[in-house]
mmCIF file of C-alpha atoms in Angstrom:
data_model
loop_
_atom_site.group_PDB
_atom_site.id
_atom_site.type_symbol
_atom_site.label_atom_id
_atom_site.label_comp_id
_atom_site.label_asym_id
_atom_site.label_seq_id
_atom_site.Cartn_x
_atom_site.Cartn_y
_atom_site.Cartn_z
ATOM 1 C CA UNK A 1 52.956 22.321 16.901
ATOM 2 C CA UNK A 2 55.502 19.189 17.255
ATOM 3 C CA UNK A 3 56.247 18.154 20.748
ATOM 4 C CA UNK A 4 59.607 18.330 21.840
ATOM 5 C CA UNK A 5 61.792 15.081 22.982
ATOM 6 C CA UNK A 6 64.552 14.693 25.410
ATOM 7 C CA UNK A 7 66.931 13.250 22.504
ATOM 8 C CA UNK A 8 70.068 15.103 21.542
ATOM 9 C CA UNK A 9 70.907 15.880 18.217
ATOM 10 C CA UNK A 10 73.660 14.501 18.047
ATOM 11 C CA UNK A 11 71.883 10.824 18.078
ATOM 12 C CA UNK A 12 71.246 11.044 14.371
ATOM 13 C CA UNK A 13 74.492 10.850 12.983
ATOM 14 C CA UNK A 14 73.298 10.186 9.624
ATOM 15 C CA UNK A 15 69.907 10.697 7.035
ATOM 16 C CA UNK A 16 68.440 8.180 4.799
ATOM 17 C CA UNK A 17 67.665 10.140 1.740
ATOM 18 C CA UNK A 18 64.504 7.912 -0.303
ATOM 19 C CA UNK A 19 64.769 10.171 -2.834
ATOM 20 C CA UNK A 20 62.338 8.989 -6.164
ATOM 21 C CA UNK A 21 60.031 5.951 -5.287
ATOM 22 C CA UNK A 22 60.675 4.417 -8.569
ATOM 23 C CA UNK A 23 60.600 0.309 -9.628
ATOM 24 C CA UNK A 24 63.951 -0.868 -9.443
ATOM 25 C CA UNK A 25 63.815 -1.888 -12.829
ATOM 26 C CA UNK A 26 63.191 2.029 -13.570
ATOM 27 C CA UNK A 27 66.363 2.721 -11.241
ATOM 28 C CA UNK A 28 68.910 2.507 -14.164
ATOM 29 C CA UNK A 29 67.304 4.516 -16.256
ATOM 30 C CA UNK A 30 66.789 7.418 -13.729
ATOM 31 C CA UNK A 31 70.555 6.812 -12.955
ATOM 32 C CA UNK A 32 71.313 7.281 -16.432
ATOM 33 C CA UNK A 33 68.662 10.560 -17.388
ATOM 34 C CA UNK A 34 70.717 12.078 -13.925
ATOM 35 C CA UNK A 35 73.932 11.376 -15.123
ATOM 36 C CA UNK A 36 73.819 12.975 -18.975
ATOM 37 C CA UNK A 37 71.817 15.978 -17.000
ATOM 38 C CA UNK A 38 74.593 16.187 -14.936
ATOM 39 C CA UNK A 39 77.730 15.644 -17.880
ATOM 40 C CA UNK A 40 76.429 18.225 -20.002
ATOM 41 C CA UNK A 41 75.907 20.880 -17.313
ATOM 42 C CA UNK A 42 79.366 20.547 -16.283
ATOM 43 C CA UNK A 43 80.217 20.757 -20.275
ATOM 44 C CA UNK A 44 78.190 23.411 -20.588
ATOM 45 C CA UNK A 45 79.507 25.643 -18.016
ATOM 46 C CA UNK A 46 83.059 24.594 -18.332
ATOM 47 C CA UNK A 47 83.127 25.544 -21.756
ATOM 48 C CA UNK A 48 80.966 29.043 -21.405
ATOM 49 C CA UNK A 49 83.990 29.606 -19.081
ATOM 50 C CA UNK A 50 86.657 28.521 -21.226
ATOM 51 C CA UNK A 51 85.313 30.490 -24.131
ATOM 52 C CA UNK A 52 84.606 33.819 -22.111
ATOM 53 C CA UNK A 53 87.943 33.854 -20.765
ATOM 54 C CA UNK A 54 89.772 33.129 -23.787
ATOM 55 C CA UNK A 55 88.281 35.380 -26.528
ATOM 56 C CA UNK A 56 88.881 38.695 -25.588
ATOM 57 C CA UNK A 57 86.195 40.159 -27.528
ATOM 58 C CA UNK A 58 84.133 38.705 -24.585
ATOM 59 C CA UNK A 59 85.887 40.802 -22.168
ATOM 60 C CA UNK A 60 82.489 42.828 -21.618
ATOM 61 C CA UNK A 61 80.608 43.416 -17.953
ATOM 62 C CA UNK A 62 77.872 40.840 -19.629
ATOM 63 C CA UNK A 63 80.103 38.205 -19.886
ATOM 64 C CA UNK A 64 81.827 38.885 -16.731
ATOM 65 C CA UNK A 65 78.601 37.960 -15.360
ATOM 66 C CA UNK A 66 77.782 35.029 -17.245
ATOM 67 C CA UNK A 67 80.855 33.275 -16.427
ATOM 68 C CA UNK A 68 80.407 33.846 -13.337
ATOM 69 C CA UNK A 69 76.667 32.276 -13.618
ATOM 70 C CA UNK A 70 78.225 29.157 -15.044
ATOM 71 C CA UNK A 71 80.685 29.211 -12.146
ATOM 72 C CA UNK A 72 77.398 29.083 -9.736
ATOM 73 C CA UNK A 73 75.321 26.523 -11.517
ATOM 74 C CA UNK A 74 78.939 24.452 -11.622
ATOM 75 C CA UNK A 75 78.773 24.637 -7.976
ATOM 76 C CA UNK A 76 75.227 23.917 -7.142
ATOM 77 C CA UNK A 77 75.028 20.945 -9.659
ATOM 78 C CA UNK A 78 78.127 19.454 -8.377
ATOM 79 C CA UNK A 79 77.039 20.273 -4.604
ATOM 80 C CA UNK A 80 73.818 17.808 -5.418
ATOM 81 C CA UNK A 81 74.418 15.922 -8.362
ATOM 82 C CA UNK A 82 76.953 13.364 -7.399
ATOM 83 C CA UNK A 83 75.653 12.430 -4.226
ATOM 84 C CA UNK A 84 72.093 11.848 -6.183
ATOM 85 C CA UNK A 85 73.896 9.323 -8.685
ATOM 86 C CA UNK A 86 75.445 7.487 -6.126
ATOM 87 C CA UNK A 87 72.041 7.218 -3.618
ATOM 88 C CA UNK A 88 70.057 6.119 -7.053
ATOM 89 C CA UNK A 89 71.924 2.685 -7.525
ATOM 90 C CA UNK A 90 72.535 2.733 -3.750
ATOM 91 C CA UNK A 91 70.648 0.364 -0.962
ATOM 92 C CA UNK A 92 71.559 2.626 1.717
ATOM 93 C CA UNK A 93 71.153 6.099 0.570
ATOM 94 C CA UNK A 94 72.814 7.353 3.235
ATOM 95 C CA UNK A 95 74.471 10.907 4.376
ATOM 96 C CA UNK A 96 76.296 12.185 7.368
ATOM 97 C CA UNK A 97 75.094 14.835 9.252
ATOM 98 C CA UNK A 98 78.141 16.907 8.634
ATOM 99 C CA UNK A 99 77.895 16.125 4.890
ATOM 100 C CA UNK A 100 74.246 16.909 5.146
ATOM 101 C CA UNK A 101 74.701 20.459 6.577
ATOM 102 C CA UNK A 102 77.524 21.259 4.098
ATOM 103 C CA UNK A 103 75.521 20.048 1.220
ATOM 104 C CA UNK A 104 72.761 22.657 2.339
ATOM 105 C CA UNK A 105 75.109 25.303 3.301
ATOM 106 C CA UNK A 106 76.698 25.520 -0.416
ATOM 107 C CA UNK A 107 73.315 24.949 -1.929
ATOM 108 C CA UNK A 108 72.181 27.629 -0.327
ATOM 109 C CA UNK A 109 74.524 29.574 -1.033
ATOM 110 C CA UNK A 110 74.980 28.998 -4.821
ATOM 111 C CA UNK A 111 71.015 29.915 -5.566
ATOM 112 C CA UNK A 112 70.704 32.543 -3.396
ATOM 113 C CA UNK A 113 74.007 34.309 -5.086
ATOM 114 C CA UNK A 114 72.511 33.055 -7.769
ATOM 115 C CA UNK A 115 69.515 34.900 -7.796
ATOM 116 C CA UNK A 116 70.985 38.039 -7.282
ATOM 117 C CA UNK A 117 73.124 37.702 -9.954
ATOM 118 C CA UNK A 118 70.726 37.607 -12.416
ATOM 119 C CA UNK A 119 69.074 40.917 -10.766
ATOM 120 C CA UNK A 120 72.622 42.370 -11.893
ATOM 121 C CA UNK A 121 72.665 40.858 -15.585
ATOM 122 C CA UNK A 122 69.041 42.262 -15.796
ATOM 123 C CA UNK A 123 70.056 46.275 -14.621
ATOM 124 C CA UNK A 124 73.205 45.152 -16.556
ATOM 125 C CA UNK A 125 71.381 45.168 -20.081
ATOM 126 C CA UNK A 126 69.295 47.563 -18.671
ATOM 127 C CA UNK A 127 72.589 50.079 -19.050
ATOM 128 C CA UNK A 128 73.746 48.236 -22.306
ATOM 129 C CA UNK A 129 70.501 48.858 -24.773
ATOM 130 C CA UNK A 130 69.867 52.189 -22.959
ATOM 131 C CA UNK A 131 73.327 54.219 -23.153
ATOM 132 C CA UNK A 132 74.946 51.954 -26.011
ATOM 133 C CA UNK A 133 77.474 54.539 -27.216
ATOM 134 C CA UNK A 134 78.969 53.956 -23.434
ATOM 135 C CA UNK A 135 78.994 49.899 -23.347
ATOM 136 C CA UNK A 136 81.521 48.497 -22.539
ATOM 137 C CA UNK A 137 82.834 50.879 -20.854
ATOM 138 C CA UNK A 138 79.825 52.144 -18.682
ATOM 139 C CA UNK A 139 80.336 49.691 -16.376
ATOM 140 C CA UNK A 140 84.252 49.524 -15.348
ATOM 141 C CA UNK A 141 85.560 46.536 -14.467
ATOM 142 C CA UNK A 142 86.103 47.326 -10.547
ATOM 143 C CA UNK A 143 82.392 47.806 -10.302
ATOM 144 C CA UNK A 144 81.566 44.067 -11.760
ATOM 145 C CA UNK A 145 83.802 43.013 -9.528
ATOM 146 C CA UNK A 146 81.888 44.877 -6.100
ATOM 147 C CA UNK A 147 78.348 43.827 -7.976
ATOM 148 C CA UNK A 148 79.479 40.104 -8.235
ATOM 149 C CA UNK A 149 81.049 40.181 -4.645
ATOM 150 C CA UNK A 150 77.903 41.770 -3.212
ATOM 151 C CA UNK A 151 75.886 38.830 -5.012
ATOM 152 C CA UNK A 152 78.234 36.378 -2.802
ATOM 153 C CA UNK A 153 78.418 38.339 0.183
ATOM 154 C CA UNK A 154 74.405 38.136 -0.068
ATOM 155 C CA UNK A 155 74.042 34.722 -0.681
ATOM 156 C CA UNK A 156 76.870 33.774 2.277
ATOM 157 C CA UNK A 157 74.404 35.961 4.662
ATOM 158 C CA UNK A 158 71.586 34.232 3.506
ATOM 159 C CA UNK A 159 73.272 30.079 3.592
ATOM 160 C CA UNK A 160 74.624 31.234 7.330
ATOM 161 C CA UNK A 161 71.062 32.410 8.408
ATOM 162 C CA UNK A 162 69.541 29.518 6.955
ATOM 163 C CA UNK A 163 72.457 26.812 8.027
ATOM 164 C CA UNK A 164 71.988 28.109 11.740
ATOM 165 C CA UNK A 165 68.881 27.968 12.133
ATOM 166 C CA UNK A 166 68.286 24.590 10.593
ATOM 167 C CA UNK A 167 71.183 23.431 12.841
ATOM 168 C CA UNK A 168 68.571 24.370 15.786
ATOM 169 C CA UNK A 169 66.612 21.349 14.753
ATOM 170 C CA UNK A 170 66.057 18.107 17.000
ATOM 171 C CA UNK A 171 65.467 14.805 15.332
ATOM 172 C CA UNK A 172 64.431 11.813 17.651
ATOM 173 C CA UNK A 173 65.338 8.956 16.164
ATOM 174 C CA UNK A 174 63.665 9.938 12.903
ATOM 175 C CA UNK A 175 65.933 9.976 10.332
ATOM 176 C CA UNK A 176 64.646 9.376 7.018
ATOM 177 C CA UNK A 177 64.505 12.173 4.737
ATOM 178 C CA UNK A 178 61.670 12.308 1.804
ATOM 179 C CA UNK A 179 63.728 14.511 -0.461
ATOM 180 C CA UNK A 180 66.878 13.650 -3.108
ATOM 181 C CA UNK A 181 68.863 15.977 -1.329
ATOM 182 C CA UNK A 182 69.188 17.564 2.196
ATOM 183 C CA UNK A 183 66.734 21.290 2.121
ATOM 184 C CA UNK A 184 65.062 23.281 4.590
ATOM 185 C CA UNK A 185 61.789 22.164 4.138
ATOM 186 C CA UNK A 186 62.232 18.528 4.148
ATOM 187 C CA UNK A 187 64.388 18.935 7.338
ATOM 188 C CA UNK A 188 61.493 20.404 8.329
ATOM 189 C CA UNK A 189 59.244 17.959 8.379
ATOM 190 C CA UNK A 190 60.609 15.596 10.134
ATOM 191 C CA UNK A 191 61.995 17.267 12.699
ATOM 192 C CA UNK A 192 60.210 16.334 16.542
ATOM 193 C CA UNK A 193 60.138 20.071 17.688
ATOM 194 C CA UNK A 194 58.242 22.916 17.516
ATOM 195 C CA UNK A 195 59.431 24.422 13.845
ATOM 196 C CA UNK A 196 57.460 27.427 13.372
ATOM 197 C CA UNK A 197 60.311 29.981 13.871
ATOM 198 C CA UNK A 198 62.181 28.174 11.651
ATOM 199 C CA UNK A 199 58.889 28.052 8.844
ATOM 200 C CA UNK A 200 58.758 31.968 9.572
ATOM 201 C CA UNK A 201 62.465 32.430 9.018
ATOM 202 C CA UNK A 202 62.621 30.419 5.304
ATOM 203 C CA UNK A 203 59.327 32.117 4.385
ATOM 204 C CA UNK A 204 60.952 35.968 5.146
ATOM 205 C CA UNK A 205 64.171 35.448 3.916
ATOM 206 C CA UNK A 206 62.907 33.603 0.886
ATOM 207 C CA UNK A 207 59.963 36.243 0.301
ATOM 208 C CA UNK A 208 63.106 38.915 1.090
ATOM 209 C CA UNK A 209 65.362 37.654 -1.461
ATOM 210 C CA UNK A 210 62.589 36.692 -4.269
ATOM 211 C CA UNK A 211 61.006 40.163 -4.036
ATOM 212 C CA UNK A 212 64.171 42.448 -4.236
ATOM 213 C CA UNK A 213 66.159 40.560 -6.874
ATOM 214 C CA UNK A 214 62.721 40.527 -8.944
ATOM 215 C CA UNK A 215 61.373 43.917 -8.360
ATOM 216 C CA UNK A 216 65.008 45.057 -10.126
ATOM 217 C CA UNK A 217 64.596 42.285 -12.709
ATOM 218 C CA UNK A 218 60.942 43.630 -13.446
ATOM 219 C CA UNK A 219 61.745 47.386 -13.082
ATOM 220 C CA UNK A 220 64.762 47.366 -15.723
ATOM 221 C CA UNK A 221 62.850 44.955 -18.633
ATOM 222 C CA UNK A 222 60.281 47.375 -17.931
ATOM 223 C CA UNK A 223 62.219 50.143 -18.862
ATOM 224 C CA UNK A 224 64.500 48.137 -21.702
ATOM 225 C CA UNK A 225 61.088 47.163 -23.067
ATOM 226 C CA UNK A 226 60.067 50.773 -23.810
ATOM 227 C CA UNK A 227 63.337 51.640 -24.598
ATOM 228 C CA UNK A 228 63.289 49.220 -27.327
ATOM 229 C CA UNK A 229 59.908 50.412 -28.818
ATOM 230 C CA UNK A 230 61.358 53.469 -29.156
ATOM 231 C CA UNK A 231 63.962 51.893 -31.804
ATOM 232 C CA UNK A 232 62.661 51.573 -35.478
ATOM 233 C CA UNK A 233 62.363 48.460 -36.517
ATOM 234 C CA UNK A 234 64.932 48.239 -39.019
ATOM 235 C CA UNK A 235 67.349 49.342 -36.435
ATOM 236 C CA UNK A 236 67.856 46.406 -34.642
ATOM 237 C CA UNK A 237 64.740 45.631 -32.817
ATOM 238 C CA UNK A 238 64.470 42.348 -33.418
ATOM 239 C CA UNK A 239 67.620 41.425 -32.445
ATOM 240 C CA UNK A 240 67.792 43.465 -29.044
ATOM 241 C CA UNK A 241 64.908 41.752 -27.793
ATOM 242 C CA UNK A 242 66.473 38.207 -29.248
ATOM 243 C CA UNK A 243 69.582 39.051 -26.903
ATOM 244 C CA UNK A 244 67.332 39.973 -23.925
ATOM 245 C CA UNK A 245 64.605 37.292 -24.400
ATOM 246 C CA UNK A 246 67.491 34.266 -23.397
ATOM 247 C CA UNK A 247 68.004 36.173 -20.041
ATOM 248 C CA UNK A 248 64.275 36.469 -19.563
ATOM 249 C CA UNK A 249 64.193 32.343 -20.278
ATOM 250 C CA UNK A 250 66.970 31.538 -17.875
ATOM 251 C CA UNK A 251 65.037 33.853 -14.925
ATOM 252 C CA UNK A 252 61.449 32.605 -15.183
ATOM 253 C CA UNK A 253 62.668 29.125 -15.320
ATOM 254 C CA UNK A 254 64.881 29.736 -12.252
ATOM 255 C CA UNK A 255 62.719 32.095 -9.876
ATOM 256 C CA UNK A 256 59.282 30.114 -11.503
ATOM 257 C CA UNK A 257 60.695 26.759 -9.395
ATOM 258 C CA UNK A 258 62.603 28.365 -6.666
ATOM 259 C CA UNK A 259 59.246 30.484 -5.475
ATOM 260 C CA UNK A 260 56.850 27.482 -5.090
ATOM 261 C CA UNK A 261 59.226 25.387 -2.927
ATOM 262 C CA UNK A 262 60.605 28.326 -0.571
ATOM 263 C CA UNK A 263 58.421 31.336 -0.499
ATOM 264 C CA UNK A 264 55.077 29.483 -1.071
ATOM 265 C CA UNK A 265 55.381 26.029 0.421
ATOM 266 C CA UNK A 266 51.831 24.962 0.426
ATOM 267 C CA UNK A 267 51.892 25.201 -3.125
ATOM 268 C CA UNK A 268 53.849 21.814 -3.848
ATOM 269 C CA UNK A 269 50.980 19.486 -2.371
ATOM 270 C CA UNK A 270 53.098 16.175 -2.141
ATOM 271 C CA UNK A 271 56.749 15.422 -1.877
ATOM 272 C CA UNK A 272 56.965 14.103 -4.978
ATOM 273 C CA UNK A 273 55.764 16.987 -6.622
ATOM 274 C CA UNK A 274 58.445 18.703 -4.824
ATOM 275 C CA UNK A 275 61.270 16.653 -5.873
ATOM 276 C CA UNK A 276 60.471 16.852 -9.422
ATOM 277 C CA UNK A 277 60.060 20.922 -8.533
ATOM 278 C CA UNK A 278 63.598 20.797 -7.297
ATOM 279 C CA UNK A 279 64.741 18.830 -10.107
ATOM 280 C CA UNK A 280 64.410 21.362 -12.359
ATOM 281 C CA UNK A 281 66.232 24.351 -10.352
ATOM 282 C CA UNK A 282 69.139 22.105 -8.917
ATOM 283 C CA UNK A 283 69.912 19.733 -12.287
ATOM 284 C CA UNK A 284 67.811 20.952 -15.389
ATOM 285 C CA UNK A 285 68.550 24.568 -14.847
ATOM 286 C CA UNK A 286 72.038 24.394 -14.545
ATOM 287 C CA UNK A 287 72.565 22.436 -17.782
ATOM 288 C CA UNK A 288 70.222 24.671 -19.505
ATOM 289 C CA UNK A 289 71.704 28.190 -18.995
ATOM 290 C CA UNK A 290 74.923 27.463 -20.661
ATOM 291 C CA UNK A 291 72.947 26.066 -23.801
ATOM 292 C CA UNK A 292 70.057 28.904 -23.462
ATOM 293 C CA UNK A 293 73.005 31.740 -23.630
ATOM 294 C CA UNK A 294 75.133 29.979 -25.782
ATOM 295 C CA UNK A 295 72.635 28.724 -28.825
ATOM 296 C CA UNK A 296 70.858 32.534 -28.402
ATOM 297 C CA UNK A 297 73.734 34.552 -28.624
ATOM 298 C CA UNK A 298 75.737 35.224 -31.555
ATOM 299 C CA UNK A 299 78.561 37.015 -29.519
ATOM 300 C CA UNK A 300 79.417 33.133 -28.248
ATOM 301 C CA UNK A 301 78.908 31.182 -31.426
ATOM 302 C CA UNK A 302 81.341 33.700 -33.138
ATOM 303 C CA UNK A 303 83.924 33.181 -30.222
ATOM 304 C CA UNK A 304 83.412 29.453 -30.479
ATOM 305 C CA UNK A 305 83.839 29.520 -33.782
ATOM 306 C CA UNK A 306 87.361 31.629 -33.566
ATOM 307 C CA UNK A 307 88.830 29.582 -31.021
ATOM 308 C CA UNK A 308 87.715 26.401 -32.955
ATOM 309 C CA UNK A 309 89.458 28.228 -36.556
ATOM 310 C CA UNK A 310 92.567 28.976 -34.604
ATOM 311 C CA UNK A 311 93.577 25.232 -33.640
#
């Protein structure tokens, strides 16, 4: 239990983020390793977005739902990317506590939609390889639109739960925070009072989230993997599971990082560890889905190449 302290909040006005203990002659080079991360995830997703809404052969439920995924991991990049770069060739590496909340709030927000997002591209393809004859169509365009905007409303429940209660903390006089970027956990820890509700509330809501969005994930490539044995092999086997196996990619690398650092804390031993954890699911991730769906599925390098013929 941390002891309390007669301090107000609102005497930290302001967190030093250390971010990576590395030499400073190493500093550059992280700077620049951050940066082309950060260039070609914005690419990336800018052009999966471009592409999906210009070629209208693309105007499928799937792709309604990937641009919308590049949309998120645009937002969740940008959210932590830029103030990263700048704190890497900074002295300071400072942020405001204002900037600091909102930074968390639309973090939060981003991954947790995030997450169940890709629960409704997985039942999504689930419908697709099952009733074939019916896709497109099956799924109408005003139901996409409720899916997606439950996948928001979710994660906007989930950053408000998690904003307020973090905004509970007390800090006295301790205000340097061992992370890159301002989370939960690393609030956390430095915090001077007692923090278990707050522990029990990030473990339940995390634990919440991660179980539903991948008990629906696991359920329908459960059922699209015996619906695909049942195809002969000559019938397209081969390349259902190619088109399923970049989804599968894009969620183990996603829910694989996001579980150790918020529903299993203990399991990231030192900050360190952490950071580089978090690296992967705020930076690497989002530069890797556009590539992963884009260099995986033919549907996109034949749109790419159309638009690219037509000029």
């Amino acid at each position: 239990m941390k002891s309390g302290c007669n301090r107000n909040l609102s005497e930290v006005t302001e967190f030093i983020l250390l971010g990576f203990r590395t030499p400073p002659k190493l500093q550059i080079l992280l700077f620049l390793g951050f940066l082309l991360v950060y260039v070609v995830s914005v690419m990336g997703n800018i052009s999966m977005i471009v592409v999906i809404k210009m070629d209208s052969r693309l105007q499928m439920p799937m792709y309604f739902f990937l641009r919308n995924l590049s949309y998120l991991d645009l937002c969740y990049s940008t959210v932590i990317a830029p103030i990263t770069l700048a704190n890497v060739l900074s002295n300071e590496k400072k942020i405001s506590y204002r900037s600091c909340a909102v930074q968390f709030f639309f973090f939060a927000l981003s991954v947790t939609t995030e997450g169940f997002l890709l629960a409704v591209m997985a039942s999504g393809r689930f419908s697709a390889i099952s009733s074939p004859l019916l896709c497109p169509g099956h799924t109408s365009s005003e139901l996409c639109v409720q899916l997606v905007t439950g996948s928001y409303t979710c994660g906007c429940i989930s950053a408000i739960v998690q904003t307020g209660f973090t905004s509970g903390l007390r800090f006295c006089g301790e205000n340097r925070l061992d992370h890159f970027f301002c989370d939960v956990p690393a609030l956390i820890k430095i915090s001077c009072v007692d923090t278990f509700v707050n522990e029990v509330v990030l473990c339940i809501l995390s634990a919440l989230i991660i179980t539903t969005t991948t008990t629906v994930i696991l359920v329908s490539y459960a059922y699209i993997l015996y619906s695909v044995l049942k195809i002969p092999p000559t019938h397209g086997r081969s390349r259902t599971f190619s088109t399923c196996g970049s989804h599968i990619a894009v969620v183990s690398l996603f829910y694989g990082t996001v579980f150790f650092t918020y529903a299993q804390p203990g399991a990231v031993s030192s900050p360190e560890e952490s950071k580089v954890v978090a690296v992967f699911y705020t930076l690497v991730i989002p530069m890797l889905n556009p590539l992963i769906y884009s260099l995986r599925n033919r549907d996109v390098k034949d749109a790419v190449k159309r638009i690219l013929h037509s000029k």
